[in-house]
Coordinates of C-alpha atoms and ligand atoms in Angstrom, one line a residue:
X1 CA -52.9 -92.3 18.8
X2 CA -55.5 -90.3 16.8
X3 CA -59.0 -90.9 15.5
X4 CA -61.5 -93.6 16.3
X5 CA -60.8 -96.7 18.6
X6 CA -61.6 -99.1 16.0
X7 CA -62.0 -102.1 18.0
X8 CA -65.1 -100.4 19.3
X9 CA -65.8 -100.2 16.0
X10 CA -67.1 -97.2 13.4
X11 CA -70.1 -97.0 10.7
X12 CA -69.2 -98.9 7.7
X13 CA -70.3 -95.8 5.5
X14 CA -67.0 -93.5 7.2
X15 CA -64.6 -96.1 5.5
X16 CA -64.4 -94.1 2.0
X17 CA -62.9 -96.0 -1.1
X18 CA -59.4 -95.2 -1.7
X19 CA -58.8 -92.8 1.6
X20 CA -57.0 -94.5 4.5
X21 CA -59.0 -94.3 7.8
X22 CA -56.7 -93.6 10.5
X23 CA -57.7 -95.0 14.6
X24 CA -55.7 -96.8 16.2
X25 CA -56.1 -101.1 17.7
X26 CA -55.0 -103.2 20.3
X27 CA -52.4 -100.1 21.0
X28 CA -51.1 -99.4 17.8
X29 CA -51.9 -96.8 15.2
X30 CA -54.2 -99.0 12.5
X31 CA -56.0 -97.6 9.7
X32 CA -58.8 -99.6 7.7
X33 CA -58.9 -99.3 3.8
X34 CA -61.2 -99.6 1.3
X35 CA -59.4 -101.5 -1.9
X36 CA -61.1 -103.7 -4.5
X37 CA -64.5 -104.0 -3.1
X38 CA -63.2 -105.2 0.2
X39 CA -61.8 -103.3 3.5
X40 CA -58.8 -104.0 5.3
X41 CA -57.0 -103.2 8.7
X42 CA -53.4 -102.6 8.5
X43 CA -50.5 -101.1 11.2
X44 CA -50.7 -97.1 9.9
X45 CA -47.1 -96.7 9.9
X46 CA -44.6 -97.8 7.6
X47 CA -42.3 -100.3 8.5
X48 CA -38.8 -98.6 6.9
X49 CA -39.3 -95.3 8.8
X50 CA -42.5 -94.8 10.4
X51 CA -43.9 -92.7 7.9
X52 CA -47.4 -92.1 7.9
X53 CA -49.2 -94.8 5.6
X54 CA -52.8 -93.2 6.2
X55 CA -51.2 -90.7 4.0
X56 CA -50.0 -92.4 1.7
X57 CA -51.7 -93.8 -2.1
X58 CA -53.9 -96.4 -2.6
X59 CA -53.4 -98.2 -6.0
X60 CA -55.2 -101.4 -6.1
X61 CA -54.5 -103.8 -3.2
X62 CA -51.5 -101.7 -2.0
X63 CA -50.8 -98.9 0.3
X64 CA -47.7 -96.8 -0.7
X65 CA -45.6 -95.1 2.3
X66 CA -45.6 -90.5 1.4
X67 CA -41.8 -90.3 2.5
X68 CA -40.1 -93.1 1.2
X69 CA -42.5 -95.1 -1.3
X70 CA -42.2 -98.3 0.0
X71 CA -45.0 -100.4 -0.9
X72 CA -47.1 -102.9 1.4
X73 CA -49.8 -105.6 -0.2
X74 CA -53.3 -104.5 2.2
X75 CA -54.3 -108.7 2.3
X76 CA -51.0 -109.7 3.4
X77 CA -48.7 -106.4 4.9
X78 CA -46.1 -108.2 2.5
X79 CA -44.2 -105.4 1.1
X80 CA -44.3 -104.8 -2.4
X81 CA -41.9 -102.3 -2.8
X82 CA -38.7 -101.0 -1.7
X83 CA -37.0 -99.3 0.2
X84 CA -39.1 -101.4 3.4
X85 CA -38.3 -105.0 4.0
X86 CA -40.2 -106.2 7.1
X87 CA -44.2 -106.7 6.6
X88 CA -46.6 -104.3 8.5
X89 CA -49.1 -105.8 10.6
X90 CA -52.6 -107.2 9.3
X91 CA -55.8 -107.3 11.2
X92 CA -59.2 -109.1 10.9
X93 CA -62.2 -107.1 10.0
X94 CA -65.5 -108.0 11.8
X95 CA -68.8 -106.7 10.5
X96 CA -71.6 -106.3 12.8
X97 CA -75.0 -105.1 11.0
X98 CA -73.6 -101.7 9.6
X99 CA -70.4 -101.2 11.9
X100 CA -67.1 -102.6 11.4
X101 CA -64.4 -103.6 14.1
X102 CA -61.0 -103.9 14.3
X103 CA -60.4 -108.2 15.3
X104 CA -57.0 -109.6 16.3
X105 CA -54.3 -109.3 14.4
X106 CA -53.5 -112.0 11.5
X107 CA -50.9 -114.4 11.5
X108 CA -48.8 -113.5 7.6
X109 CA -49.4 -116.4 5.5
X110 CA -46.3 -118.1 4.1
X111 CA -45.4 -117.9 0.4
X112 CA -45.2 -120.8 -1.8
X113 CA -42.1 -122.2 -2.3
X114 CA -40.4 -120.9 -5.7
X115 CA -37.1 -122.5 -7.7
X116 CA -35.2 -125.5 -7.2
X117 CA -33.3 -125.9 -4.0
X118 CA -30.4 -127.6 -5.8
X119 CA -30.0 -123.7 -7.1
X120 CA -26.9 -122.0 -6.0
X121 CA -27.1 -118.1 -6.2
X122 CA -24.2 -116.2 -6.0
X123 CA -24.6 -112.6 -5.2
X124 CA -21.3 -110.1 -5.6
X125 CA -21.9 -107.4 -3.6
X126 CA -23.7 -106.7 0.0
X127 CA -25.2 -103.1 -0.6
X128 CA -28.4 -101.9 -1.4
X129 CA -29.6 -104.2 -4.5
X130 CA -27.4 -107.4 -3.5
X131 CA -28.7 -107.8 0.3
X132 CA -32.3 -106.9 -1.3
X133 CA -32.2 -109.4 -3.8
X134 CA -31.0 -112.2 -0.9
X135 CA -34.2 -110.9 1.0
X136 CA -36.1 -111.6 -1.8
X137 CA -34.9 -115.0 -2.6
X138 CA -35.8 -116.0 0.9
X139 CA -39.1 -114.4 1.4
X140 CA -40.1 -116.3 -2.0
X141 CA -39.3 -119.2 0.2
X142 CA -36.5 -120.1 -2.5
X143 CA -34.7 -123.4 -0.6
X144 CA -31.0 -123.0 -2.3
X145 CA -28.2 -121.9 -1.4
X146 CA -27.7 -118.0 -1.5
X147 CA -23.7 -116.7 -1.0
X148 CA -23.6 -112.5 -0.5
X149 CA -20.2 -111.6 -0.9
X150 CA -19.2 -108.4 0.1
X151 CA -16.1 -106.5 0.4
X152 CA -17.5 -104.4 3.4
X153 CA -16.0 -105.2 6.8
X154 CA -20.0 -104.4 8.3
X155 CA -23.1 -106.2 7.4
X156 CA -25.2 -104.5 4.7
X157 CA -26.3 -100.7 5.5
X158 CA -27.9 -97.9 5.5
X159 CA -25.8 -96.1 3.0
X160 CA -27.6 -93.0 2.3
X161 CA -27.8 -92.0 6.3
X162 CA -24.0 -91.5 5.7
X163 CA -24.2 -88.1 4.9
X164 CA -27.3 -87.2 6.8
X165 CA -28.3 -88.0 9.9
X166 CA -24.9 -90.6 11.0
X167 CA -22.1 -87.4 9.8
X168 CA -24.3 -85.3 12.0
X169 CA -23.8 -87.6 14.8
X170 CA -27.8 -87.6 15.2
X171 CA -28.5 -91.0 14.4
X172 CA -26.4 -94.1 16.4
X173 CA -24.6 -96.7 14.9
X174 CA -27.0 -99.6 15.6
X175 CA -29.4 -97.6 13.5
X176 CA -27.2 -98.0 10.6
X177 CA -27.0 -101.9 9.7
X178 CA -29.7 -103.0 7.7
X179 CA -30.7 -106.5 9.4
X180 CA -28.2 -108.2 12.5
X181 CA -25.8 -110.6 11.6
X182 CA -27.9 -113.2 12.7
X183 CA -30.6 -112.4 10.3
X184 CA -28.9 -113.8 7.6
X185 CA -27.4 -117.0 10.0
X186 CA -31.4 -117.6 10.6
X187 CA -32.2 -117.1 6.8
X188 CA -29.8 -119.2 5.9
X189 CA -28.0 -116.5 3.4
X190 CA -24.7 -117.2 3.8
X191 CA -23.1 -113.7 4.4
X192 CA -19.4 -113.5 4.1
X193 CA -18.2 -109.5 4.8
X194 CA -14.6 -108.3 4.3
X195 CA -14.8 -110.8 1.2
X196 CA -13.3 -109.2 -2.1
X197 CA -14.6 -111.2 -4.9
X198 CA -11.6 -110.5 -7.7
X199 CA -12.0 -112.7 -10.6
X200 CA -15.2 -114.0 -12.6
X201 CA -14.7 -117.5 -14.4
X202 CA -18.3 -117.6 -16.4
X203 CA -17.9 -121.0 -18.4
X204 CA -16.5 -122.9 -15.1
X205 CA -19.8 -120.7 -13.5
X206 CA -17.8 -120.0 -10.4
X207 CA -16.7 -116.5 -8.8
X208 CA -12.3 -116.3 -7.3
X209 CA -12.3 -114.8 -3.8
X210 CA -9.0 -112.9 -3.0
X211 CA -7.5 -115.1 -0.8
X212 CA -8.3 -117.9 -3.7
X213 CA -11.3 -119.4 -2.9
X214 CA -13.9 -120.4 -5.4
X215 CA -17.6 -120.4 -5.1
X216 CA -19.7 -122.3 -7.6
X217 CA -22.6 -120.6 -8.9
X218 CA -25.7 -121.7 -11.4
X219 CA -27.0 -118.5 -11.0
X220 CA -25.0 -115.2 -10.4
X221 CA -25.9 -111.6 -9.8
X222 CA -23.4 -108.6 -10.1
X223 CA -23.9 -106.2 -7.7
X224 CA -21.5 -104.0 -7.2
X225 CA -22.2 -100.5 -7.0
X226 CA -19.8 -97.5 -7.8
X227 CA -16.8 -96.3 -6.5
X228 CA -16.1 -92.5 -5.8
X229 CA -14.6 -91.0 -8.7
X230 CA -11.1 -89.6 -7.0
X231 CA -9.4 -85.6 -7.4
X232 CA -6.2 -86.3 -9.5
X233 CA -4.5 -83.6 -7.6
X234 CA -1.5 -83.0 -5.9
X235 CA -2.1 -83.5 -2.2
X236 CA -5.3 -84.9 -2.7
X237 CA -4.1 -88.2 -1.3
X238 CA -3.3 -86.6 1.9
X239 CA -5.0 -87.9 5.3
X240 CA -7.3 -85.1 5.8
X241 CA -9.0 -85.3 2.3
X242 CA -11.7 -87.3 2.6
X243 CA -14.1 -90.2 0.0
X244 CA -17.5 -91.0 1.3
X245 CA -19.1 -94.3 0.1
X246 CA -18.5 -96.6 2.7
X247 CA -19.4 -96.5 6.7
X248 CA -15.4 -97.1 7.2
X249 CA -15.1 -93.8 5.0
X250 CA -18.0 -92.2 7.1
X251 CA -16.3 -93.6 10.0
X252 CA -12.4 -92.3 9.2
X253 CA -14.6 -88.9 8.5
X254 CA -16.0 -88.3 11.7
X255 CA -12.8 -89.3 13.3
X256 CA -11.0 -86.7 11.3
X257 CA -13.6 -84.0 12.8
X258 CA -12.4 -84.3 15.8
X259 CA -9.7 -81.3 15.6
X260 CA -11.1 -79.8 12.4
X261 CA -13.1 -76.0 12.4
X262 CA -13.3 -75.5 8.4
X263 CA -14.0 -78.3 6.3
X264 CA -13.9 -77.7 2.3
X265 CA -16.6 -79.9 0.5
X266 CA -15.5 -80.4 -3.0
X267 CA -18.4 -81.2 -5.8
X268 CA -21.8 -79.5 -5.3
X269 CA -24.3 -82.4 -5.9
X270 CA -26.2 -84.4 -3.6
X271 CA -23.9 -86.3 -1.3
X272 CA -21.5 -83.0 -1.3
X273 CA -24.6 -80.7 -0.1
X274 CA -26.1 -83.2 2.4
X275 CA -22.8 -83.7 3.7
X276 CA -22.5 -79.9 3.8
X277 CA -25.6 -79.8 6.1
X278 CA -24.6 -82.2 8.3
X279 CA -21.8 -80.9 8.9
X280 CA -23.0 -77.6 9.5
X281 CA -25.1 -79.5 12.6
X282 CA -22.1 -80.3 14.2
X283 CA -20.9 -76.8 14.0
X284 CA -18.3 -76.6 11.1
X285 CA -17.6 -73.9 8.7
X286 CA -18.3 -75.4 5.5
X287 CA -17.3 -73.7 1.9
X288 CA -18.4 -75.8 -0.8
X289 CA -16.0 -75.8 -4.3
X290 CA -17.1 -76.8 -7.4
X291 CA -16.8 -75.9 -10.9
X292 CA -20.4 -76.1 -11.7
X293 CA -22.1 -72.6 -12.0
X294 CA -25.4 -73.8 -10.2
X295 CA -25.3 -76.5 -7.6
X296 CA -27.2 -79.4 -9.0
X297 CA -28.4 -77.1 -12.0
X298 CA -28.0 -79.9 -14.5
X299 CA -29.9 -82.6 -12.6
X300 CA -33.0 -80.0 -11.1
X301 CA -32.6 -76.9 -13.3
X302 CA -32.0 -73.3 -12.6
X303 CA -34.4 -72.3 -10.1
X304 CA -34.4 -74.9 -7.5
X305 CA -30.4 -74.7 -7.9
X306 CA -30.7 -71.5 -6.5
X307 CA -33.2 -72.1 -4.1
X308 CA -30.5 -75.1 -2.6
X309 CA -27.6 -72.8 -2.9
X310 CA -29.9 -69.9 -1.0
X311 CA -30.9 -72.7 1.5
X312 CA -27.2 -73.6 2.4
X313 CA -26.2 -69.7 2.2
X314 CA -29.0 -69.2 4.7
X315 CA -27.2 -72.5 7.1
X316 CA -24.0 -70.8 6.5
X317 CA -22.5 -73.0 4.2
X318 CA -19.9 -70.4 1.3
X319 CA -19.7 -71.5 -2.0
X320 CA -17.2 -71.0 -4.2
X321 CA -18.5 -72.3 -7.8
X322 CA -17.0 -72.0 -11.2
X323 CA -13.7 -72.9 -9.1
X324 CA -12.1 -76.3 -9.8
X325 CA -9.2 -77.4 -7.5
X326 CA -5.8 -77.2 -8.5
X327 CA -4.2 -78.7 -5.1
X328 CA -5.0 -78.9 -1.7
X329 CA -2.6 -78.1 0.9
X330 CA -2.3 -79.0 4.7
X331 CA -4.9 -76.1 5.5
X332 CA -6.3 -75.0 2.5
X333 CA -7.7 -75.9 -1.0
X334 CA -5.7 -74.0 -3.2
X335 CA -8.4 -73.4 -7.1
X336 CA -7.0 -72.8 -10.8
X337 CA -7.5 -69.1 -9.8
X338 CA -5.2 -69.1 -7.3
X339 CA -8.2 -68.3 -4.7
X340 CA -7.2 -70.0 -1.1
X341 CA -10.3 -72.0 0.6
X342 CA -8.9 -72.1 4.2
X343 CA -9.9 -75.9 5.4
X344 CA -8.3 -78.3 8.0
X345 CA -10.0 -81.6 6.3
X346 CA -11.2 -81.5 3.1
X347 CA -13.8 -84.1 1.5
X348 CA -14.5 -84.7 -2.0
X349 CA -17.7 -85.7 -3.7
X350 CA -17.3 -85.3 -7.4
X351 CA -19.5 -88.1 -8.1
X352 CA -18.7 -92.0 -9.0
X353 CA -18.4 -94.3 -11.4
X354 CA -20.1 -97.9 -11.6
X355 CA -17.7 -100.9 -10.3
X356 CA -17.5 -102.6 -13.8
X357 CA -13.6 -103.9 -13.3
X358 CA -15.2 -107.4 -12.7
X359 CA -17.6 -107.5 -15.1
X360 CA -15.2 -106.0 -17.7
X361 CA -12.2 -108.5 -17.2
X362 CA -15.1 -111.4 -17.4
X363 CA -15.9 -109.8 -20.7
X364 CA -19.7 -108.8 -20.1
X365 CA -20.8 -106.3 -22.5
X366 CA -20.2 -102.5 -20.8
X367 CA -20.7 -99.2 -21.6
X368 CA -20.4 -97.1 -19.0
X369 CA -22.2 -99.7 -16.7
X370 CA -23.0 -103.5 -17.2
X371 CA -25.5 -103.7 -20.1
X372 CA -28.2 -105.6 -18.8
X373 CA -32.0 -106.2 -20.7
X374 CA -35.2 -105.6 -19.1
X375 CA -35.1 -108.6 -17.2
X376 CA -31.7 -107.0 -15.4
X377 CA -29.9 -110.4 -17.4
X378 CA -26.2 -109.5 -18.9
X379 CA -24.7 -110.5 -22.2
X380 CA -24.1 -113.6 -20.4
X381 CA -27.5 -115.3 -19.8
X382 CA -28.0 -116.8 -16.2
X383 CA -25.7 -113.7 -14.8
X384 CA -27.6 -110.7 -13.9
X385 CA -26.8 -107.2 -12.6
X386 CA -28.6 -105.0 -10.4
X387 CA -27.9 -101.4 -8.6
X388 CA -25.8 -98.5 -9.6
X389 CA -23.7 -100.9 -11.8
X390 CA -26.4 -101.6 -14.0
X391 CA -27.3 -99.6 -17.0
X392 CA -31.1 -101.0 -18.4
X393 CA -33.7 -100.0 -20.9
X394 CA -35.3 -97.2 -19.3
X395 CA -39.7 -98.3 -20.8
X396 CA -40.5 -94.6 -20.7
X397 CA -38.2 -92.8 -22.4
X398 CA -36.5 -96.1 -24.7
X399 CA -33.3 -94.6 -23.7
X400 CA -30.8 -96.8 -21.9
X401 CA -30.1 -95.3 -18.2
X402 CA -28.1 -95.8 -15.4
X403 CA -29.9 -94.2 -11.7
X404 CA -27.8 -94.1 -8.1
X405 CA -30.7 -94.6 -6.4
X406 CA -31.1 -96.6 -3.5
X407 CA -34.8 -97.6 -3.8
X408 CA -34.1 -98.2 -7.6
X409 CA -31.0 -100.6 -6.3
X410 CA -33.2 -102.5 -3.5
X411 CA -36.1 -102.8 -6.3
X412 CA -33.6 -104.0 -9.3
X413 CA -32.0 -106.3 -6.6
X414 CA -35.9 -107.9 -5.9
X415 CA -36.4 -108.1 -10.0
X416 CA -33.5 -109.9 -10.5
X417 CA -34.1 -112.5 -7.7
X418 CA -37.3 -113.1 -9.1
X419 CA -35.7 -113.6 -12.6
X420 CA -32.9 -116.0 -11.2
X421 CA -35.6 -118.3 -9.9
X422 CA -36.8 -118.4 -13.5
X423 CA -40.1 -115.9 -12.5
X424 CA -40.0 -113.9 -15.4
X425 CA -40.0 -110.1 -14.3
X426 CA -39.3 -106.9 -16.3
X427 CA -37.8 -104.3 -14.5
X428 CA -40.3 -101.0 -15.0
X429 CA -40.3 -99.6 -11.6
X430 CA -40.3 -95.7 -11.8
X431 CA -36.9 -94.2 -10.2
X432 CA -37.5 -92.6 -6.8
X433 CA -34.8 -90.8 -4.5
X434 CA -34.9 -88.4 -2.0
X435 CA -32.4 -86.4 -0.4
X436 CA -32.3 -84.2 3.0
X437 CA -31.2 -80.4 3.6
X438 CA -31.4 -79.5 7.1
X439 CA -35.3 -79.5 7.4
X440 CA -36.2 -79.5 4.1
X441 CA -36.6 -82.7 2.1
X442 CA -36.7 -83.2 -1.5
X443 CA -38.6 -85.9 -3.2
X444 CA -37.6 -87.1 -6.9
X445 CA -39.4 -89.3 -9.3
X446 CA -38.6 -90.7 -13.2
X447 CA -35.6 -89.9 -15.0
X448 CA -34.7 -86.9 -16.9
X449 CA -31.7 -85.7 -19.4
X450 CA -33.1 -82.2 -19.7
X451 CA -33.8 -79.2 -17.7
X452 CA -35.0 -76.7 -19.7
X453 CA -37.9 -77.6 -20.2
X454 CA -39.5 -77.3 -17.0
X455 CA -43.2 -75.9 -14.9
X456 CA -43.1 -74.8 -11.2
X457 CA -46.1 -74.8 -9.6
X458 CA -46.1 -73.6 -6.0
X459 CA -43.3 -71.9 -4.4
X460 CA -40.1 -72.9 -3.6
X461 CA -39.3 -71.0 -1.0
X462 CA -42.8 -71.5 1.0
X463 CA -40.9 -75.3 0.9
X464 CA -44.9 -76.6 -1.1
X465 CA -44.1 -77.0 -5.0
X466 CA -44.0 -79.4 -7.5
X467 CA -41.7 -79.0 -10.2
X468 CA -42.4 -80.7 -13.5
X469 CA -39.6 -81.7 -16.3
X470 CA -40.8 -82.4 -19.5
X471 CA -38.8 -84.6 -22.1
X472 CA -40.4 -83.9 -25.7
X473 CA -43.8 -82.6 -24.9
X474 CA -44.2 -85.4 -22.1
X475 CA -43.6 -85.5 -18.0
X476 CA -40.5 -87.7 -17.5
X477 CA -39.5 -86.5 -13.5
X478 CA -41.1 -84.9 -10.8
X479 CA -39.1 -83.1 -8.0
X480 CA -41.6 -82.0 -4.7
X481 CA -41.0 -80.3 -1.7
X482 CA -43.7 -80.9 0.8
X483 CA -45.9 -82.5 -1.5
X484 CA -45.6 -86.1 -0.9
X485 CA -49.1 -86.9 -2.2
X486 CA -48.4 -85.4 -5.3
X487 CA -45.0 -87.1 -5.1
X488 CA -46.7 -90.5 -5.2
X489 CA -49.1 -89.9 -7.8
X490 CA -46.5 -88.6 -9.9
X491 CA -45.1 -92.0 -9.5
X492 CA -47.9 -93.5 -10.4
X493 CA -49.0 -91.6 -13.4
X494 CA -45.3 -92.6 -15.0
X495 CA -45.6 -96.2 -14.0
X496 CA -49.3 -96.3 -15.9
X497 CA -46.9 -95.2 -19.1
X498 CA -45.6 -98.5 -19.4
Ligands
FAD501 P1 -23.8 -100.3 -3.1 O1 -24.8 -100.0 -2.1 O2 -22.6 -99.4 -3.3 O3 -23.2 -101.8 -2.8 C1 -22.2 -102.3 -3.6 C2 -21.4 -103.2 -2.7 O4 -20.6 -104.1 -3.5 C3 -20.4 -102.4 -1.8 O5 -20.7 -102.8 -0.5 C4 -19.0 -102.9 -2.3 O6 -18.1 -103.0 -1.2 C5 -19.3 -104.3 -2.9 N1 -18.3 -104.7 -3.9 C6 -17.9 -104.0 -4.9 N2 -17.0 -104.8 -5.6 C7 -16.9 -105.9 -4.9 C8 -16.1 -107.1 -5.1 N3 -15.2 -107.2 -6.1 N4 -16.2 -108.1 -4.2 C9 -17.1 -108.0 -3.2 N5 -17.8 -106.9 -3.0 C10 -17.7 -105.9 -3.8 N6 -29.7 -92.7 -2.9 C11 -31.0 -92.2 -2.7 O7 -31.9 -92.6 -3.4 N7 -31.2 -91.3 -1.7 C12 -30.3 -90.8 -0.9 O8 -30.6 -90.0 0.0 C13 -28.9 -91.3 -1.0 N8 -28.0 -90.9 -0.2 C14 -26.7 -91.4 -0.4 C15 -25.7 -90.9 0.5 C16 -24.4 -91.4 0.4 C17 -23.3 -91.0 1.3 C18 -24.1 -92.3 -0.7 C19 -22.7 -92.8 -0.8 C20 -25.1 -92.7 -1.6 C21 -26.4 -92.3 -1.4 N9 -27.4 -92.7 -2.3 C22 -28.7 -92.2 -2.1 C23 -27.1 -93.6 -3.4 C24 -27.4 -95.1 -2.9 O9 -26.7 -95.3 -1.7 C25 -26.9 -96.0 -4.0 O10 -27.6 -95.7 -5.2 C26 -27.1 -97.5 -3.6 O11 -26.3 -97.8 -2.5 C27 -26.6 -98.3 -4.8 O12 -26.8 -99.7 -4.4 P2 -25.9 -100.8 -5.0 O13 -26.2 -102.1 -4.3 O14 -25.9 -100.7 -6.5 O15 -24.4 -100.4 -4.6

């Protein structure tokens, strides 16, 4: 606990507009905020990770979290943006002549009730915008009947800890589901895992379950994610080469570690060098294999390619780039220039492609994604599509885009709850990931095709820059390192664009 015990109280005056006051209440960390002519008391840490929200931005009546950018309403602690779900904490503020204290804390207020509780809303798909959008549905107090079917033997996760802190056996399993099963029994969502959904019938409105089921929907949403693309080559379906989507594949993974010394990591973007570092943690030679020239060159541009590729030289890690794979053999990976990458398991992270099959067989419009409007609705009105299956009008550039994201899935899932209970919402929210390398952290917001066209400012290797990618004349992403602030406001300068 720092600063001020503010249910002694502090001078009004010290409670600036716009900068979080950190102290601490009743035994938690509490900051007050001054927002809209008014100030409020609030829990100081976010509720997704803990990060630090007396840190963080204020933009009108919200608070948004430096690390992760979730998003929290100051009145209510509702969150207001992904990637959080639970509230934080709100607290009464008592004035007495020019001081202010810290009161009990308040009891959240409940949301009015929104959509018709005949409603049945099907949701295909239990990942990061399909469990979302059932959060949303309930915490808008929507009475109907919610089904989230997905093929994943676990209740929804925390699919981007895969390859950091789970493969480097730093982070235990019960970190890894998103809510307990019960959760959804006491939200009434009825979660049904292991549940393959493999046939859409549109004009009978109901969704075929694999073992011939059918569920009845009036409103459905399609979220379905991407699969990892696999290596069409000879031994590449062998039991030490490895996929990583899924917590089984995570899972089947760490089991294969157990007699392995030299793993090959084949693709060099993010998944491939997180997984790279995490692995390192547990000990393992690691040579990355790719035929990319730069690691990541085409998503962050030529200099902070180098700085990753130096940062993983630095852990350890080899690369061999400019190499693709011709076949992998029992204990090595074998490249179309006859180099040998001596490896005992092998995993391969050459990216993925969205899960349209459904979509495509129901005959929803797709290109390379299912082709959704700004409302997230398909060619099909009343079905909608969320997450990395999902390709939408991008309001900043005009350009249609499809983001892996998971804050962007979480948020698309929330848009399109809102939507299915006829609360008209466009989806504008400025992509955000982040992604982990050992101890450094890089944060990544809006969306941009081009990389040549680029300021640094700061220096990458003092881990404090902020590198800027411009799209005809105009910011369209911002990548920091150590610069969360600027992170956020980077985020917030895009969203004023719309
Ligand atoms: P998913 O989360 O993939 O969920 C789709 C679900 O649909 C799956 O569970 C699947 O089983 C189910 N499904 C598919 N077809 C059917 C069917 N026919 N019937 C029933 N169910 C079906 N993003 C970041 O922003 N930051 C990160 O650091 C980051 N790290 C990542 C690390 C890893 C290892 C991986 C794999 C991804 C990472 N991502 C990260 C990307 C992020 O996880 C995805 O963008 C996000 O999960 C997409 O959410 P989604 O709901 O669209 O799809």
């Amino acid at each position: 606990m720092t600063g001020p015990d503010l249910e002694q109280g502090i001078e009004e005056n010290a409670v600036v507009a716009g900068v979080p006051l950190l102290g601490h209440a009743h035994g938690e960390a509490v900051m007050l905020v001054r927002a809209e002519g008014e100030v409020f008391a609030v829990a100081a840490n976010c509720s997704h990770y803990g990060g630090p929200l007396s840190q963080g931005l204020v933009v009108g009546g919200t608070v948004r979290c430096p690390w992760h950018h979730a998003c929290f309403d100051l009145k209510s602690g509702a969150v207001r943006g992904a990637p959080a779900f639970n509230p934080i904490s709100c607290y009464q503020v008592q004035r007495t002549g020019a001081r202010l204290r810290v009161g009990p804390r308040l009891t959240p207020e409940a949301e009015a009730a929104v959509g018709d509780s005949s409603t049945n809303i099907v949701i295909v798909g239990a990942g990061a915008a399909g469990h979302y959008a059932a959060e949303t549905l309930r915490q808008s107090s929507f009475r109907g009947a919610i089904h989230l079917l997905g093929r994943d033997p676990s209740v929804p996760y925390d699919r981007p800890n895969l390859s950091k802190d789970f493969l480097a056996g730093n982070a235990p399993e019960d970190w890894i589901p998103l809510r307990p099963r019960v959760y959804y029994e006491e939200k009434a969502i009825h979660l049904e895992t292991g549940a393959e959904v493999s046939r859409l019938e549109l004009s009978a409105r109901q969704v075929v379950m694999s073992d011939g089921r059918r569920v009845p929907f009036d409103r459905l949403l399609l979220a379905t994610g991407a699969d990892p693309v696999p290596l069409a080559v000879p031994g590449a379906d062998a039991p030490h080469v490895h996929l990583l989507r899924t917590l089984e594949d995570c899972r089947r993974l760490i089991a294969g570690l157990g007699q392995a010394k030299r793993v090959a990591l084949i693709g060099s973007g993010f998944i491939g060098l997180e997984a790279a570092a995490s692995l390192r943690a547990r000990g393992l030679e690691v040579a990355v294999v790719s035929p990319d020239a730069a690691p990541l060159g085409r998503v962050v541009g030529p200099e902070v390619s180098a700085f990753l590729r130096r940062l993983h030289e630095q852990h350890g890690v080899t690369f061999h780039l400019q190499e693709s794979v011709a076949r992998i053999d029992a204990d090595a990976v074998v490249t179309a220039s006859g180099r040998r990458v001596p490896a005992d398991l092998v995993l391969v992270a050459i990216g993925v492609r969205p899960a349209t099959a459904l979509a495509a067989a129901a005959g929803l419009a797709i290109d390379n994604g299912i082709l959704v409007d700004e409302h997230l609705e398909t060619s099909v009105p009343g079905v909608f599509a969320a997450g990395d299956v999902a390709r939408y009008p991008d309001p900043r550039s005009g350009k249609r885009i499809r983001v892996e994201h998971w804050a962007v899935a979480q948020k698309m899932g929330a848009v399109a709850a809102s939507n299915m209970l006829g609360v008209p919402r466009r989806f504008v929210d400025v992509p955000f990931f982040w992604s982990v390398h050992y101890d450094v952290t890089l944060a990544y917001v809006g969306h941009s095709d081009s990389v040549t066209d680029l300021t640094i400012d700061g220096s990458l290797d003092a881990r404090d820059c902020r590198v800027q990618y411009q799209e005809n004349g105009r910011i369209a992403a911002v990548l920091t390192i150590g610069r969360d602030m600027q992170s956020l406001e980077a985020a917030r300068a895009l969203e004023l664009r719309v």
